Amino acid sequence: MPEPRASNATADLFTPLTVRLPDGRRLGLTRYGDPAHQAVVFHHGFGSSSLELPPSGALLRRLKLQLLAPDRPGVGQSDVFRRLTFPSFANDVTAALDALGIAGPVGVMGWSVGGVHALAQAACYPERVAAVQLLSTCLPLGERAAYQHLSRTWKFLRWGQIGFPWLNRTTFLWLSRLWARHPDHTIGWFIRLMRQAEQDVTGQPGFRELLRDAAVQGFAHHGRGVFDDAQAWCRPPGFMMEDVQAPTVLWHGTDDGVWAPDNIPYLASRLARARIKLLPQQGHMLYLENWEAILTEMRRLLDGQNTDVMHLEGQQASY
């Protein structure tokens, strides 16, 4: 059963929960909105946590949605699970929905690496997922077919993660200490490393603090969860993207400095009911500035207003 750790003073605040999984592990998640409303699962980005969602209480009430954002193993209140895979976390999320009495179907969203986890949930549990939204999403680094489409930088990073795991483990441990001891300095350092499109969003008051606090929780447990997430990302994914049957919208910015938009048509071509929303002059953090539009689109998808099969037709972007 879920164990409430806090309660909402207003609907604009969030409610942290913990759920005991069938194997006894604890899964932490954050609920945004009214538990009586239809559920949407949000998968957070790499090195972040369920606290990365912008305030949207009034919007959620209007759309009659609740957001359930689980923390992956080793993040926030979630116990470490060394054998993390994309399917294993899809199992965890589904068990949490069962514990919360949510039989489905639900919407699923994911930002950045969270997009791959969203795909895994939709592929492994197609009967429980009604709609998918991928926000500045990535490809699974360990899938042979997708690997051919990776940039040299991402191929190099995967090689380093697989070939020198001890070095990455040490790096994530060091970063966890920085986030715990000097969060303001560390978020400023990360912002300076970003490209201009990301800096313009991340440096805004409110967003800066939001992402700072999310990263502090993301690097809990001495960065163990971030390392295990990276390992899972670099190994064979354990699911087929072609098994995703729900209508899927891919939101991506033309100026994304983390994951260039070149791969997005390829990703969409492997999904049965995919449509691309390519946003000019926006970067990897586009979900923060387009949150109302993203949630409104999810409401439409869940209402069945956008369920036609859509395959890249009429794409006006040039690469």
Coordinates of N, CA and C in Angstrom, one line a residue, residues 126-294:
P126 N 1.2 -2.6 -23.1 CA 0.4 -1.8 -24.0 C -1.1 -1.7 -23.6
E127 N -1.6 -2.7 -22.9 CA -3.0 -2.6 -22.4 C -3.2 -1.6 -21.3
R128 N -2.1 -1.1 -20.7 CA -2.2 -0.2 -19.6 C -1.9 1.3 -20.0
V129 N -1.4 1.5 -21.2 CA -1.0 2.8 -21.7 C -1.9 3.3 -22.9
A130 N -2.5 4.4 -22.7 CA -3.4 4.9 -23.7 C -2.8 5.9 -24.6
A131 N -1.7 6.6 -24.1 CA -1.1 7.7 -24.9 C 0.3 7.9 -24.4
V132 N 1.2 8.3 -25.3 CA 2.6 8.6 -25.0 C 3.0 9.9 -25.5
Q133 N 3.8 10.6 -24.7 CA 4.5 11.9 -25.1 C 5.9 11.8 -24.8
L134 N 6.8 12.0 -25.8 CA 8.2 12.0 -25.6 C 8.8 13.4 -25.7
L135 N 9.4 13.9 -24.7 CA 9.8 15.3 -24.6 C 11.4 15.3 -24.7
S136 N 11.9 15.9 -25.8 CA 13.3 15.9 -26.0 C 14.0 14.6 -25.7
T137 N 13.4 13.6 -26.3 CA 13.8 12.2 -25.9 C 15.1 11.8 -26.6
C138 N 15.6 10.7 -26.1 CA 16.9 10.1 -26.6 C 16.6 8.7 -27.2
L139 N 17.6 8.1 -27.8 CA 17.5 6.8 -28.3 C 18.1 5.8 -27.3
P140 N 17.7 4.6 -27.2 CA 18.4 3.6 -26.4 C 19.8 3.4 -26.9
L141 N 20.9 3.7 -26.1 CA 22.2 3.6 -26.6 C 22.7 2.2 -26.9
G142 N 22.1 1.2 -26.2 CA 22.5 -0.2 -26.4 C 21.8 -1.0 -27.4
E143 N 20.9 -0.4 -28.1 CA 20.2 -1.2 -29.2 C 21.0 -1.1 -30.5
R144 N 21.2 -2.3 -31.1 CA 22.1 -2.3 -32.3 C 21.5 -1.5 -33.4
A145 N 20.3 -1.5 -33.7 CA 19.7 -0.7 -34.8 C 19.8 0.8 -34.5
A146 N 19.5 1.2 -33.3 CA 19.6 2.6 -32.9 C 21.0 3.1 -32.9
Y147 N 21.9 2.2 -32.5 CA 23.3 2.6 -32.4 C 23.9 3.2 -33.7
Q148 N 23.4 2.7 -34.8 CA 23.9 3.2 -36.1 C 23.5 4.7 -36.4
H149 N 22.6 5.2 -35.6 CA 22.1 6.5 -35.8 C 22.7 7.5 -34.8
L150 N 23.5 7.0 -33.9 CA 24.1 7.9 -32.8 C 25.2 8.7 -33.4
S151 N 25.3 9.9 -32.8 CA 26.4 10.8 -33.1 C 27.7 10.2 -32.6
R152 N 28.9 10.6 -33.1 CA 30.1 10.2 -32.6 C 30.3 10.4 -31.1
T153 N 29.8 11.6 -30.6 CA 29.8 11.9 -29.2 C 29.1 10.9 -28.4
W154 N 27.9 10.5 -28.7 CA 27.1 9.5 -28.0 C 27.7 8.1 -28.1
K155 N 28.3 7.8 -29.2 CA 29.0 6.5 -29.3 C 30.2 6.5 -28.3
F156 N 30.9 7.6 -28.3 CA 32.1 7.7 -27.4 C 31.6 7.6 -25.9
L157 N 30.6 8.3 -25.6 CA 30.1 8.2 -24.2 C 29.6 6.8 -23.8
R158 N 29.0 6.1 -24.7 CA 28.6 4.8 -24.4 C 29.8 3.9 -24.2
W159 N 30.8 4.0 -25.1 CA 32.0 3.3 -25.0 C 32.7 3.5 -23.6
G160 N 32.7 4.7 -23.2 CA 33.3 5.0 -21.9 C 32.5 4.4 -20.7
Q161 N 31.2 4.5 -20.8 CA 30.3 3.9 -19.7 C 30.5 2.4 -19.6
I162 N 30.5 1.8 -20.7 CA 30.7 0.3 -20.7 C 32.1 -0.2 -20.5
G163 N 33.1 0.6 -21.1 CA 34.5 0.1 -21.0 C 35.1 0.5 -19.7
F164 N 34.7 1.6 -19.0 CA 35.3 2.1 -17.8 C 34.3 2.4 -16.8
P165 N 33.5 1.4 -16.3 CA 32.5 1.7 -15.4 C 33.0 2.3 -14.1
W166 N 34.1 1.9 -13.6 CA 34.7 2.4 -12.4 C 34.9 3.9 -12.4
L167 N 35.3 4.4 -13.6 CA 35.6 5.8 -13.8 C 34.3 6.6 -13.7
N168 N 33.2 6.1 -14.3 CA 31.9 6.7 -14.3 C 31.3 6.7 -12.9
R169 N 31.5 5.5 -12.2 CA 31.0 5.4 -10.8 C 31.7 6.5 -9.9
T170 N 33.0 6.6 -10.1 CA 33.7 7.7 -9.3 C 33.2 9.1 -9.7
T171 N 32.9 9.3 -10.9 CA 32.5 10.6 -11.4 C 31.1 10.9 -10.8
F172 N 30.2 10.0 -10.8 CA 28.9 10.2 -10.2 C 28.9 10.3 -8.7
L173 N 29.8 9.6 -8.1 CA 30.0 9.8 -6.6 C 30.5 11.2 -6.3
W174 N 31.4 11.7 -7.1 CA 31.9 13.1 -6.9 C 30.8 14.1 -7.1
L175 N 30.0 13.9 -8.2 CA 28.9 14.8 -8.5 C 27.9 14.8 -7.4
S176 N 27.6 13.6 -6.8 CA 26.6 13.5 -5.7 C 27.1 14.4 -4.6
R177 N 28.3 14.4 -4.3 CA 28.8 15.2 -3.2 C 28.7 16.7 -3.5
L178 N 29.0 17.1 -4.7 CA 28.8 18.5 -5.1 C 27.4 18.9 -5.0
W179 N 26.4 18.1 -5.5 CA 25.0 18.5 -5.4 C 24.6 18.6 -3.9
A180 N 25.1 17.7 -3.1 CA 24.6 17.7 -1.7 C 25.2 18.9 -0.9
R181 N 26.4 19.2 -1.2 CA 27.1 20.3 -0.4 C 27.0 21.7 -1.0
H182 N 27.0 21.8 -2.3 CA 27.0 23.1 -3.0 C 26.0 23.1 -4.2
P183 N 24.7 22.9 -3.9 CA 23.7 22.8 -4.9 C 23.7 24.1 -5.8
D184 N 23.7 25.3 -5.2 CA 23.6 26.5 -6.0 C 24.8 26.7 -6.9
H185 N 26.0 26.4 -6.4 CA 27.2 26.5 -7.2 C 27.1 25.5 -8.4
T186 N 26.7 24.3 -8.1 CA 26.7 23.2 -9.0 C 25.7 23.4 -10.2
I187 N 24.5 23.9 -9.8 CA 23.5 24.2 -10.9 C 24.0 25.3 -11.8
G188 N 24.7 26.3 -11.2 CA 25.3 27.4 -12.0 C 26.4 26.9 -12.9
W189 N 27.2 25.9 -12.5 CA 28.2 25.3 -13.3 C 27.6 24.6 -14.5
F190 N 26.6 23.8 -14.2 CA 25.9 23.0 -15.3 C 25.3 24.0 -16.3
I191 N 24.7 25.1 -15.8 CA 24.1 26.0 -16.8 C 25.1 26.6 -17.7
R192 N 26.3 26.9 -17.1 CA 27.3 27.5 -18.0 C 27.9 26.6 -19.0
L193 N 27.7 25.2 -18.8 CA 28.1 24.2 -19.8 C 27.1 24.0 -20.9
M194 N 25.9 24.6 -20.7 CA 24.8 24.3 -21.7 C 25.0 25.3 -22.9
R195 N 24.3 24.9 -24.0 CA 24.2 25.8 -25.1 C 23.2 26.9 -24.8
Q196 N 23.2 27.9 -25.7 CA 22.4 29.1 -25.4 C 20.9 28.8 -25.3
A197 N 20.4 27.9 -26.1 CA 18.9 27.6 -26.0 C 18.6 27.1 -24.7
E198 N 19.5 26.2 -24.1 CA 19.2 25.6 -22.8 C 19.4 26.6 -21.7
Q199 N 20.5 27.5 -21.8 CA 20.7 28.5 -20.8 C 19.6 29.5 -20.7
D200 N 19.0 29.8 -21.8 CA 17.9 30.8 -21.8 C 16.7 30.4 -20.9
V201 N 16.5 29.1 -20.9 CA 15.4 28.5 -20.1 C 15.8 28.2 -18.7
T202 N 16.9 27.5 -18.6 CA 17.4 27.0 -17.3 C 17.8 28.1 -16.3
G203 N 18.3 29.2 -16.8 CA 18.7 30.2 -16.0 C 17.6 31.1 -15.4
Q204 N 16.4 30.9 -15.9 CA 15.2 31.7 -15.4 C 14.9 31.4 -14.0
P205 N 14.6 32.5 -13.2 CA 14.2 32.2 -11.8 C 13.0 31.3 -11.7
G206 N 13.0 30.4 -10.8 CA 12.0 29.4 -10.7 C 12.4 28.1 -11.4
F207 N 12.8 28.1 -12.6 CA 13.3 26.9 -13.3 C 14.6 26.5 -12.8
R208 N 15.5 27.5 -12.5 CA 16.8 27.2 -12.0 C 16.7 26.4 -10.7
E209 N 15.8 26.9 -9.7 CA 15.7 26.3 -8.4 C 15.0 24.9 -8.6
L210 N 14.0 24.8 -9.5 CA 13.3 23.6 -9.7 C 14.3 22.5 -10.1
L211 N 15.2 22.8 -11.1 CA 16.1 21.8 -11.6 C 17.2 21.5 -10.6
R212 N 17.6 22.5 -9.8 CA 18.6 22.3 -8.8 C 18.1 21.3 -7.7
D213 N 16.9 21.5 -7.2 CA 16.3 20.6 -6.2 C 16.1 19.2 -6.8
A214 N 15.7 19.1 -8.0 CA 15.5 17.8 -8.7 C 16.8 17.1 -8.8
A215 N 17.9 17.8 -9.1 CA 19.2 17.1 -9.3 C 19.7 16.6 -7.9
V216 N 19.5 17.4 -6.9 CA 19.9 17.0 -5.5 C 19.3 15.6 -5.2
Q217 N 18.0 15.5 -5.4 CA 17.4 14.2 -5.2 C 17.8 13.1 -6.2
G218 N 18.1 13.6 -7.4 CA 18.6 12.6 -8.4 C 19.9 12.0 -8.1
F219 N 20.8 12.7 -7.4 CA 22.1 12.2 -7.0 C 22.1 11.7 -5.6
A220 N 20.9 11.4 -5.0 CA 20.9 10.8 -3.7 C 21.6 9.4 -3.8
H221 N 21.8 8.8 -2.6 CA 22.4 7.4 -2.5 C 23.8 7.4 -3.2
H222 N 24.5 8.5 -3.0 CA 25.9 8.6 -3.5 C 26.0 8.5 -5.0
G223 N 24.9 8.9 -5.7 CA 25.0 8.8 -7.2 C 24.8 7.4 -7.7
R224 N 24.4 6.4 -6.9 CA 24.3 5.0 -7.3 C 23.2 4.9 -8.4
G225 N 22.1 5.6 -8.1 CA 21.0 5.4 -9.1 C 21.3 6.0 -10.5
V226 N 22.1 7.1 -10.5 CA 22.5 7.7 -11.8 C 23.4 6.7 -12.5
F227 N 24.3 6.1 -11.8 CA 25.2 5.1 -12.5 C 24.4 3.9 -13.0
D228 N 23.5 3.4 -12.2 CA 22.7 2.2 -12.7 C 21.8 2.6 -13.8
D229 N 21.3 3.8 -13.8 CA 20.5 4.3 -14.9 C 21.3 4.3 -16.2
A230 N 22.5 4.8 -16.1 CA 23.4 4.9 -17.2 C 23.8 3.5 -17.8
Q231 N 24.0 2.6 -16.9 CA 24.3 1.2 -17.3 C 23.2 0.6 -18.1
A232 N 22.0 0.8 -17.5 CA 20.8 0.3 -18.2 C 20.6 0.9 -19.6
W233 N 20.9 2.2 -19.7 CA 20.7 2.9 -21.0 C 21.7 2.4 -22.0
C234 N 22.9 2.0 -21.6 CA 23.9 1.6 -22.5 C 23.8 0.1 -22.9
R235 N 23.1 -0.7 -22.1 CA 22.9 -2.1 -22.4 C 21.8 -2.3 -23.4
P236 N 21.6 -3.5 -24.0 CA 20.5 -3.8 -24.9 C 19.2 -3.5 -24.1
P237 N 18.2 -2.8 -24.7 CA 17.1 -2.2 -24.0 C 16.1 -3.2 -23.4
G238 N 16.0 -4.4 -24.0 CA 15.1 -5.4 -23.5 C 13.7 -5.3 -23.9
F239 N 13.4 -4.4 -24.8 CA 12.1 -4.2 -25.4 C 12.2 -3.7 -26.8
M240 N 11.1 -3.9 -27.6 CA 11.1 -3.4 -29.0 C 10.2 -2.2 -29.1
M241 N 10.8 -1.2 -29.6 CA 10.0 0.1 -29.8 C 8.8 -0.2 -30.7
E242 N 8.8 -1.1 -31.6 CA 7.7 -1.4 -32.5 C 6.5 -2.0 -31.7
D243 N 6.7 -2.4 -30.5 CA 5.6 -2.9 -29.7 C 4.8 -1.8 -29.0
V244 N 5.2 -0.5 -29.2 CA 4.4 0.6 -28.7 C 3.2 0.8 -29.7
Q245 N 2.0 0.7 -29.2 CA 0.8 0.8 -30.0 C 0.0 2.0 -29.7
A246 N 0.3 2.7 -28.6 CA -0.5 3.9 -28.3 C -0.1 5.1 -29.2
P247 N -1.0 6.0 -29.4 CA -0.6 7.2 -30.1 C 0.5 8.0 -29.4
T248 N 1.5 8.4 -30.1 CA 2.7 9.0 -29.5 C 3.0 10.3 -30.2
V249 N 3.3 11.3 -29.4 CA 3.7 12.6 -29.9 C 5.2 12.9 -29.4
L250 N 6.0 13.2 -30.3 CA 7.4 13.5 -30.0 C 7.6 15.0 -30.1
W251 N 7.9 15.6 -28.9 CA 8.2 17.1 -28.9 C 9.7 17.2 -28.9
H252 N 10.2 18.1 -29.8 CA 11.7 18.3 -29.9 C 12.0 19.7 -30.4
G253 N 13.1 20.2 -29.9 CA 13.5 21.5 -30.3 C 14.5 21.5 -31.4
T254 N 14.5 22.4 -32.4 CA 15.5 22.5 -33.5 C 16.8 22.8 -32.9
D255 N 16.9 23.5 -31.8 CA 18.2 23.9 -31.2 C 18.6 23.0 -30.0
D256 N 18.1 21.8 -29.9 CA 18.5 21.0 -28.8 C 20.0 20.7 -28.8
G257 N 20.7 21.1 -27.7 CA 22.1 21.0 -27.7 C 22.5 19.7 -27.0
V258 N 21.6 18.9 -26.5 CA 21.9 17.6 -25.8 C 21.7 16.5 -26.8
W259 N 20.5 16.5 -27.4 CA 20.1 15.4 -28.3 C 19.6 16.1 -29.6
A260 N 20.4 16.2 -30.6 CA 20.1 16.8 -31.9 C 18.8 16.2 -32.5
P261 N 18.0 17.0 -33.2 CA 16.7 16.5 -33.7 C 16.9 15.5 -34.9
D262 N 18.1 15.3 -35.4 CA 18.3 14.5 -36.6 C 17.7 13.1 -36.4
N263 N 17.8 12.5 -35.2 CA 17.3 11.2 -34.9 C 15.8 11.0 -34.7
I264 N 15.1 12.1 -34.6 CA 13.7 12.0 -34.2 C 12.8 11.5 -35.4
P265 N 13.0 11.8 -36.6 CA 12.3 11.1 -37.7 C 12.5 9.6 -37.7
Y266 N 13.8 9.2 -37.4 CA 14.0 7.8 -37.4 C 13.3 7.1 -36.2
L267 N 13.3 7.7 -35.1 CA 12.6 7.2 -33.9 C 11.1 7.1 -34.2
A268 N 10.5 8.2 -34.8 CA 9.1 8.2 -35.1 C 8.7 7.1 -36.1
S269 N 9.6 6.8 -37.0 CA 9.4 5.8 -38.1 C 9.2 4.4 -37.5
R270 N 9.7 4.2 -36.3 CA 9.6 2.9 -35.7 C 8.4 2.7 -34.7
L271 N 7.6 3.8 -34.6 CA 6.5 3.8 -33.8 C 5.2 3.8 -34.6
A272 N 4.3 3.0 -34.3 CA 3.1 2.7 -35.2 C 2.2 4.0 -35.3
R273 N 2.1 4.8 -34.3 CA 1.2 5.9 -34.4 C 1.9 7.2 -33.9
A274 N 2.9 7.6 -34.6 CA 3.7 8.7 -34.1 C 3.5 10.0 -34.9
R275 N 3.7 11.1 -34.2 CA 3.6 12.4 -34.8 C 4.7 13.3 -34.1
I276 N 5.3 14.1 -34.9 CA 6.4 15.0 -34.4 C 5.9 16.4 -34.3
K277 N 6.2 17.0 -33.1 CA 6.1 18.4 -32.9 C 7.5 19.0 -32.8
L278 N 8.0 19.6 -33.9 CA 9.3 20.2 -33.9 C 9.2 21.7 -33.6
L279 N 9.8 22.1 -32.5 CA 9.6 23.5 -32.1 C 10.9 24.4 -32.5
P280 N 10.7 25.4 -33.3 CA 11.8 26.2 -33.8 C 12.5 26.9 -32.6
Q281 N 13.9 26.9 -32.7 CA 14.7 27.7 -31.8 C 14.5 27.3 -30.3
Q282 N 14.1 26.1 -30.1 CA 14.0 25.6 -28.7 C 15.0 24.5 -28.4
G283 N 15.4 24.4 -27.2 CA 16.4 23.4 -26.8 C 15.9 22.3 -26.0
H284 N 16.8 21.6 -25.3 CA 16.5 20.4 -24.6 C 15.5 20.6 -23.4
M285 N 15.4 21.8 -22.9 CA 14.5 22.1 -21.8 C 13.1 22.6 -22.2
L286 N 12.7 22.3 -23.4 CA 11.5 22.8 -23.9 C 10.3 22.5 -23.1
Y287 N 10.3 21.4 -22.4 CA 9.1 21.0 -21.6 C 8.7 22.0 -20.6
L288 N 9.7 22.8 -20.1 CA 9.4 23.8 -19.0 C 8.6 24.9 -19.6
E289 N 8.9 25.4 -20.8 CA 8.2 26.5 -21.4 C 7.0 26.1 -22.1
N290 N 6.8 24.8 -22.4 CA 5.6 24.4 -23.2 C 4.7 23.4 -22.3
W291 N 4.8 23.5 -21.0 CA 4.2 22.6 -20.2 C 2.6 22.6 -20.3
E292 N 2.1 23.8 -20.5 CA 0.6 23.8 -20.7 C 0.2 23.2 -22.0
A293 N 0.9 23.4 -23.0 CA 0.6 22.8 -24.3 C 0.8 21.3 -24.3
I294 N 1.8 20.9 -23.6 CA 2.1 19.4 -23.5 C 0.9 18.7 -22.7

